[in-house]
């Protein structure tokens, strides 16, 4: 156990020395800090967010989008929090802040961003239909499970471009291509970042072990999130959300629907619901 802890600390030291880790906007940091308190009041959250007019406007716009299915207009932060819940509002705050993490925004960054948002939207829909994990946990996991890519691209754009060339031109999985170039994985970087940002340990565990579902065998709740987000990633690839072109029927889901407890006939309807979420969630972009 101590050896594992020391290894993790050594890796974090290497990442810290090698990369400039991004910082979230001040209001977002404060929201996350407040949300870590289970007894935080809605009034405190409302006052904090309300002091940032730009963020307030974005939240209300997204809260009134078709994705959240609001039949009555949400006119203020109190209504947004009461109708959507604190976790949903937190997720909107984080999602609207993420573009600040990027140091540039060309084609590569646009594709990463689209895939992050697409995975968040799709994972939320899948979790709702599978009913074995919290949809808001699935959203934030979908949004942040690839955040390590953002940092590697920010800090080492030339190396990251080599990885993406292997992915797009040679159909090499990202996890294999990055090993050829970097001394640490984007998952390791991402897990360290969400830890530094103050997210729950569950999210850190999800990201760190995302590519090895067997490592989550004793973490059923986290495993279900990983299955939902993995399926969301596959659907993003199939429908071209964050990809140069749709993968179409060449994209296979494997055992993911089965692991989520879904029947074969449910997959088609889920795909339609996910595609609908992509069109309904355009305000996140």
Short mmCIF file of C-alpha atoms in Angstrom, two decimals:
data_model
loop_
_atom_site.label_atom_id
_atom_site.label_comp_id
_atom_site.label_asym_id
_atom_site.label_seq_id
_atom_site.Cartn_x
_atom_site.Cartn_y
_atom_site.Cartn_z
CA UNK A 1 0.00 0.00 0.00
CA UNK A 2 2.79 2.42 0.95
CA UNK A 3 4.62 1.57 -2.27
CA UNK A 4 1.50 2.41 -4.29
CA UNK A 5 1.10 5.72 -2.45
CA UNK A 6 4.76 6.60 -2.99
CA UNK A 7 4.48 5.72 -6.69
CA UNK A 8 1.41 7.95 -7.04
CA UNK A 9 3.19 10.81 -5.27
CA UNK A 10 6.28 10.40 -7.46
CA UNK A 11 4.11 10.46 -10.58
CA UNK A 12 2.34 13.60 -9.38
CA UNK A 13 5.73 15.25 -8.79
CA UNK A 14 6.82 14.37 -12.34
CA UNK A 15 3.58 15.76 -13.78
CA UNK A 16 3.86 18.95 -11.69
CA UNK A 17 7.43 19.56 -12.86
CA UNK A 18 6.70 18.72 -16.50
CA UNK A 19 3.41 20.52 -17.07
CA UNK A 20 1.77 23.80 -16.15
CA UNK A 21 -1.53 22.62 -14.71
CA UNK A 22 -4.57 24.76 -15.55
CA UNK A 23 -6.48 26.77 -12.97
CA UNK A 24 -10.25 27.15 -13.05
CA UNK A 25 -11.84 30.63 -12.87
CA UNK A 26 -12.12 31.97 -9.31
CA UNK A 27 -15.92 31.71 -9.14
CA UNK A 28 -15.83 28.10 -10.32
CA UNK A 29 -13.21 27.24 -7.69
CA UNK A 30 -15.38 28.80 -4.99
CA UNK A 31 -18.48 26.94 -6.21
CA UNK A 32 -16.62 23.62 -6.04
CA UNK A 33 -15.32 24.44 -2.56
CA UNK A 34 -18.82 25.32 -1.35
CA UNK A 35 -20.34 22.23 -2.95
CA UNK A 36 -17.94 20.02 -1.00
CA UNK A 37 -19.90 21.04 2.10
CA UNK A 38 -23.02 18.83 2.31
CA UNK A 39 -24.73 21.48 4.44
CA UNK A 40 -24.17 24.40 2.07
CA UNK A 41 -27.27 26.53 1.59
CA UNK A 42 -28.86 27.38 -1.74
CA UNK A 43 -28.72 31.04 -0.72
CA UNK A 44 -24.90 30.94 -0.40
CA UNK A 45 -24.50 29.31 -3.81
CA UNK A 46 -26.94 31.79 -5.35
CA UNK A 47 -25.08 34.80 -3.90
CA UNK A 48 -21.72 33.51 -5.10
CA UNK A 49 -22.82 32.80 -8.67
CA UNK A 50 -25.01 35.91 -8.80
CA UNK A 51 -21.95 38.09 -8.25
CA UNK A 52 -20.73 36.98 -11.70
CA UNK A 53 -23.25 38.37 -14.25
CA UNK A 54 -21.65 36.62 -17.22
CA UNK A 55 -21.76 33.21 -15.53
CA UNK A 56 -25.33 33.82 -14.35
CA UNK A 57 -26.44 34.56 -17.91
CA UNK A 58 -24.80 31.38 -19.22
CA UNK A 59 -26.39 29.25 -16.50
CA UNK A 60 -29.88 30.60 -17.17
CA UNK A 61 -29.44 30.11 -20.92
CA UNK A 62 -28.40 26.47 -20.51
CA UNK A 63 -31.00 25.82 -17.79
CA UNK A 64 -33.68 26.92 -20.26
CA UNK A 65 -32.30 24.76 -23.09
CA UNK A 66 -34.15 21.77 -24.49
CA UNK A 67 -31.56 19.45 -22.92
CA UNK A 68 -32.95 20.11 -19.45
CA UNK A 69 -36.52 19.92 -20.74
CA UNK A 70 -37.80 22.93 -18.82
CA UNK A 71 -41.45 23.49 -19.74
CA UNK A 72 -41.61 26.74 -17.78
CA UNK A 73 -39.10 29.51 -18.25
CA UNK A 74 -36.39 29.62 -15.57
CA UNK A 75 -35.96 33.30 -14.80
CA UNK A 76 -33.43 33.40 -11.95
CA UNK A 77 -30.77 31.39 -10.15
CA UNK A 78 -33.09 30.32 -7.35
CA UNK A 79 -35.43 28.69 -9.86
CA UNK A 80 -32.50 27.08 -11.68
CA UNK A 81 -31.13 25.54 -8.48
CA UNK A 82 -34.53 24.38 -7.22
CA UNK A 83 -35.59 22.82 -10.53
CA UNK A 84 -32.30 21.37 -11.71
CA UNK A 85 -30.60 20.65 -8.38
CA UNK A 86 -27.24 21.78 -7.03
CA UNK A 87 -25.24 19.09 -8.85
CA UNK A 88 -26.69 20.04 -12.23
CA UNK A 89 -25.95 23.72 -11.60
CA UNK A 90 -22.40 22.82 -10.51
CA UNK A 91 -21.97 20.86 -13.75
CA UNK A 92 -23.17 23.80 -15.83
CA UNK A 93 -20.72 26.09 -14.00
CA UNK A 94 -17.82 23.71 -14.68
CA UNK A 95 -18.83 23.12 -18.31
CA UNK A 96 -19.05 26.84 -19.05
CA UNK A 97 -15.64 27.35 -17.42
CA UNK A 98 -13.76 24.64 -19.29
CA UNK A 99 -12.94 26.69 -22.38
CA UNK A 100 -10.82 28.89 -20.10
CA UNK A 101 -8.53 25.89 -19.62
CA UNK A 102 -7.49 25.89 -23.28
CA UNK A 103 -4.43 27.96 -24.26
CA UNK A 104 -5.47 28.05 -27.93
CA UNK A 105 -8.55 26.99 -29.86
CA UNK A 106 -7.83 25.61 -33.31
CA UNK A 107 -9.20 22.48 -35.00
CA UNK A 108 -7.59 20.02 -32.57
CA UNK A 109 -8.92 21.92 -29.56
CA UNK A 110 -12.37 22.19 -31.13
CA UNK A 111 -12.53 18.41 -31.63
CA UNK A 112 -11.41 17.73 -28.05
CA UNK A 113 -13.98 20.21 -26.74
CA UNK A 114 -16.81 18.75 -28.83
CA UNK A 115 -15.96 15.26 -27.64
CA UNK A 116 -15.87 16.36 -24.00
CA UNK A 117 -19.29 18.01 -24.25
CA UNK A 118 -20.68 15.18 -26.38
CA UNK A 119 -19.52 12.56 -23.90
CA UNK A 120 -21.04 14.53 -21.01
CA UNK A 121 -24.41 14.86 -22.75
CA UNK A 122 -24.46 11.24 -23.92
CA UNK A 123 -23.34 9.82 -20.56
CA UNK A 124 -26.11 11.76 -18.82
CA UNK A 125 -28.71 10.29 -21.18
CA UNK A 126 -27.30 6.76 -20.88
CA UNK A 127 -27.23 6.92 -17.07
CA UNK A 128 -30.86 8.05 -17.02
CA UNK A 129 -31.91 5.14 -19.21
CA UNK A 130 -29.71 2.50 -17.53
CA UNK A 131 -30.75 3.70 -14.06
CA UNK A 132 -27.66 2.38 -12.30
CA UNK A 133 -25.70 5.61 -11.78
CA UNK A 134 -26.40 9.26 -11.07
CA UNK A 135 -26.91 11.15 -14.37
CA UNK A 136 -25.15 14.26 -13.03
CA UNK A 137 -22.16 12.18 -11.93
CA UNK A 138 -22.15 10.70 -15.43
CA UNK A 139 -22.23 14.19 -16.95
CA UNK A 140 -19.26 15.53 -14.98
CA UNK A 141 -17.36 12.27 -15.53
CA UNK A 142 -18.03 12.45 -19.27
CA UNK A 143 -16.94 16.08 -19.33
CA UNK A 144 -13.68 15.60 -17.41
CA UNK A 145 -12.48 12.05 -18.08
CA UNK A 146 -10.40 13.32 -21.02
CA UNK A 147 -9.25 16.59 -19.44
CA UNK A 148 -5.70 15.22 -19.44
CA UNK A 149 -5.75 15.54 -23.23
CA UNK A 150 -6.40 19.26 -22.90
CA UNK A 151 -3.36 19.72 -20.68
CA UNK A 152 -1.04 17.58 -22.80
CA UNK A 153 -2.12 19.54 -25.87
CA UNK A 154 -1.71 22.86 -24.04
CA UNK A 155 1.80 22.12 -22.84
CA UNK A 156 3.20 19.82 -25.53
CA UNK A 157 1.30 20.62 -28.75
CA UNK A 158 3.91 19.11 -31.09
CA UNK A 159 4.04 15.83 -29.18
CA UNK A 160 0.26 15.76 -28.87
CA UNK A 161 -0.04 16.29 -32.64
CA UNK A 162 2.09 13.17 -33.17
CA UNK A 163 -0.28 11.18 -30.98
CA UNK A 164 -3.35 12.45 -32.83
CA UNK A 165 -1.74 11.65 -36.20
CA UNK A 166 -1.38 8.04 -35.07
CA UNK A 167 -4.99 8.01 -33.89
CA UNK A 168 -6.53 9.53 -37.02
CA UNK A 169 -4.17 8.29 -39.75
CA UNK A 170 -3.24 4.84 -38.42
CA UNK A 171 -6.35 4.03 -36.33
CA UNK A 172 -4.16 3.44 -33.27
CA UNK A 173 -6.06 3.75 -29.96
CA UNK A 174 -5.10 6.95 -28.12
CA UNK A 175 -3.98 4.95 -25.07
CA UNK A 176 -1.38 3.14 -27.19
CA UNK A 177 -0.27 6.14 -29.21
CA UNK A 178 0.40 8.30 -26.15
CA UNK A 179 2.77 5.67 -24.70
CA UNK A 180 5.01 6.16 -27.72
CA UNK A 181 5.40 9.87 -26.94
CA UNK A 182 4.71 10.70 -23.27
CA UNK A 183 6.12 9.35 -20.01
CA UNK A 184 2.70 9.55 -18.35
CA UNK A 185 -0.83 9.00 -19.60
CA UNK A 186 -3.55 11.55 -20.08
CA UNK A 187 -5.57 9.59 -17.50
CA UNK A 188 -2.85 10.06 -14.89
CA UNK A 189 -2.68 13.75 -15.70
CA UNK A 190 -6.48 14.07 -15.61
CA UNK A 191 -6.80 12.28 -12.27
CA UNK A 192 -4.20 14.59 -10.75
CA UNK A 193 -5.96 17.68 -12.13
CA UNK A 194 -9.41 16.87 -10.73
CA UNK A 195 -7.75 16.11 -7.39
CA UNK A 196 -6.07 19.54 -7.46
CA UNK A 197 -9.37 21.16 -8.44
CA UNK A 198 -11.10 19.64 -5.41
CA UNK A 199 -13.49 17.19 -7.03
CA UNK A 200 -14.63 14.11 -5.07
CA UNK A 201 -12.23 11.17 -4.90
CA UNK A 202 -14.75 9.10 -6.87
CA UNK A 203 -14.03 11.19 -9.97
CA UNK A 204 -10.27 10.84 -9.52
CA UNK A 205 -10.68 7.05 -9.28
CA UNK A 206 -12.92 6.99 -12.35
CA UNK A 207 -10.41 8.87 -14.49
CA UNK A 208 -7.31 7.05 -13.26
CA UNK A 209 -8.78 3.58 -13.94
CA UNK A 210 -11.01 4.48 -16.88
CA UNK A 211 -9.11 2.36 -19.41
CA UNK A 212 -9.00 -0.69 -17.13
CA UNK A 213 -12.53 -1.52 -16.03
CA UNK A 214 -11.28 -4.63 -14.20
CA UNK A 215 -9.52 -2.29 -11.74
CA UNK A 216 -12.97 -1.01 -10.75
CA UNK A 217 -14.36 -4.45 -9.86
CA UNK A 218 -14.66 -3.51 -6.19
CA UNK A 219 -16.06 -0.04 -7.00
CA UNK A 220 -19.46 -0.91 -8.48
CA UNK A 221 -20.76 2.65 -8.48
CA UNK A 222 -17.66 3.97 -10.23
CA UNK A 223 -17.64 0.99 -12.62
CA UNK A 224 -21.20 1.78 -13.73
CA UNK A 225 -20.14 5.35 -14.45
CA UNK A 226 -17.17 4.07 -16.46
CA UNK A 227 -19.44 1.81 -18.52
CA UNK A 228 -21.88 4.67 -19.22
CA UNK A 229 -19.09 7.08 -20.21
CA UNK A 230 -17.31 4.45 -22.32
CA UNK A 231 -20.54 3.84 -24.23
CA UNK A 232 -20.98 7.61 -24.55
CA UNK A 233 -17.49 7.85 -26.09
CA UNK A 234 -18.37 5.11 -28.56
CA UNK A 235 -21.54 6.93 -29.57
CA UNK A 236 -19.62 10.18 -30.01
CA UNK A 237 -17.29 8.34 -32.37
CA UNK A 238 -20.16 6.65 -34.20
CA UNK A 239 -22.02 9.91 -34.81
CA UNK A 240 -18.93 12.08 -35.36
CA UNK A 241 -19.20 14.22 -32.21
CA UNK A 242 -15.62 15.41 -31.70
CA UNK A 243 -14.32 13.28 -34.57
CA UNK A 244 -13.28 14.37 -38.05
CA UNK A 245 -15.93 12.09 -39.51
CA UNK A 246 -18.56 9.69 -38.12
CA UNK A 247 -17.36 6.15 -37.50
CA UNK A 248 -20.79 4.77 -38.36
CA UNK A 249 -21.44 1.06 -38.09
CA UNK A 250 -17.71 0.35 -37.84
CA UNK A 251 -17.94 1.45 -34.19
CA UNK A 252 -18.81 -1.53 -31.98
CA UNK A 253 -20.16 -1.30 -28.44
CA UNK A 254 -18.94 -4.71 -27.30
CA UNK A 255 -20.32 -5.75 -23.92
CA UNK A 256 -21.00 -2.21 -22.69
CA UNK A 257 -24.81 -2.34 -23.15
CA UNK A 258 -24.89 -5.70 -21.35
CA UNK A 259 -22.74 -4.37 -18.50
CA UNK A 260 -25.24 -1.52 -18.15
CA UNK A 261 -28.10 -4.02 -17.91
CA UNK A 262 -29.59 -3.07 -21.26
CA UNK A 263 -31.52 -5.34 -23.59
CA UNK A 264 -30.54 -5.44 -27.26
CA UNK A 265 -33.74 -3.67 -28.30
CA UNK A 266 -32.98 -0.71 -26.03
CA UNK A 267 -29.74 0.28 -27.74
CA UNK A 268 -31.39 1.75 -30.84
CA UNK A 269 -33.67 3.97 -28.77
CA UNK A 270 -30.73 5.06 -26.65
CA UNK A 271 -28.83 6.06 -29.78
CA UNK A 272 -31.77 8.23 -30.85
CA UNK A 273 -31.92 9.83 -27.40
CA UNK A 274 -28.18 10.53 -27.49
CA UNK A 275 -28.38 12.12 -30.95
CA UNK A 276 -31.24 14.27 -29.69
CA UNK A 277 -29.14 15.37 -26.70
CA UNK A 278 -26.39 16.51 -29.09
CA UNK A 279 -28.83 18.85 -30.82
CA UNK A 280 -30.47 19.96 -27.55
CA UNK A 281 -27.15 20.69 -25.83
CA UNK A 282 -25.77 23.18 -28.34
CA UNK A 283 -25.85 25.97 -25.71
CA UNK A 284 -22.98 24.20 -23.93
CA UNK A 285 -20.77 24.96 -26.92
#
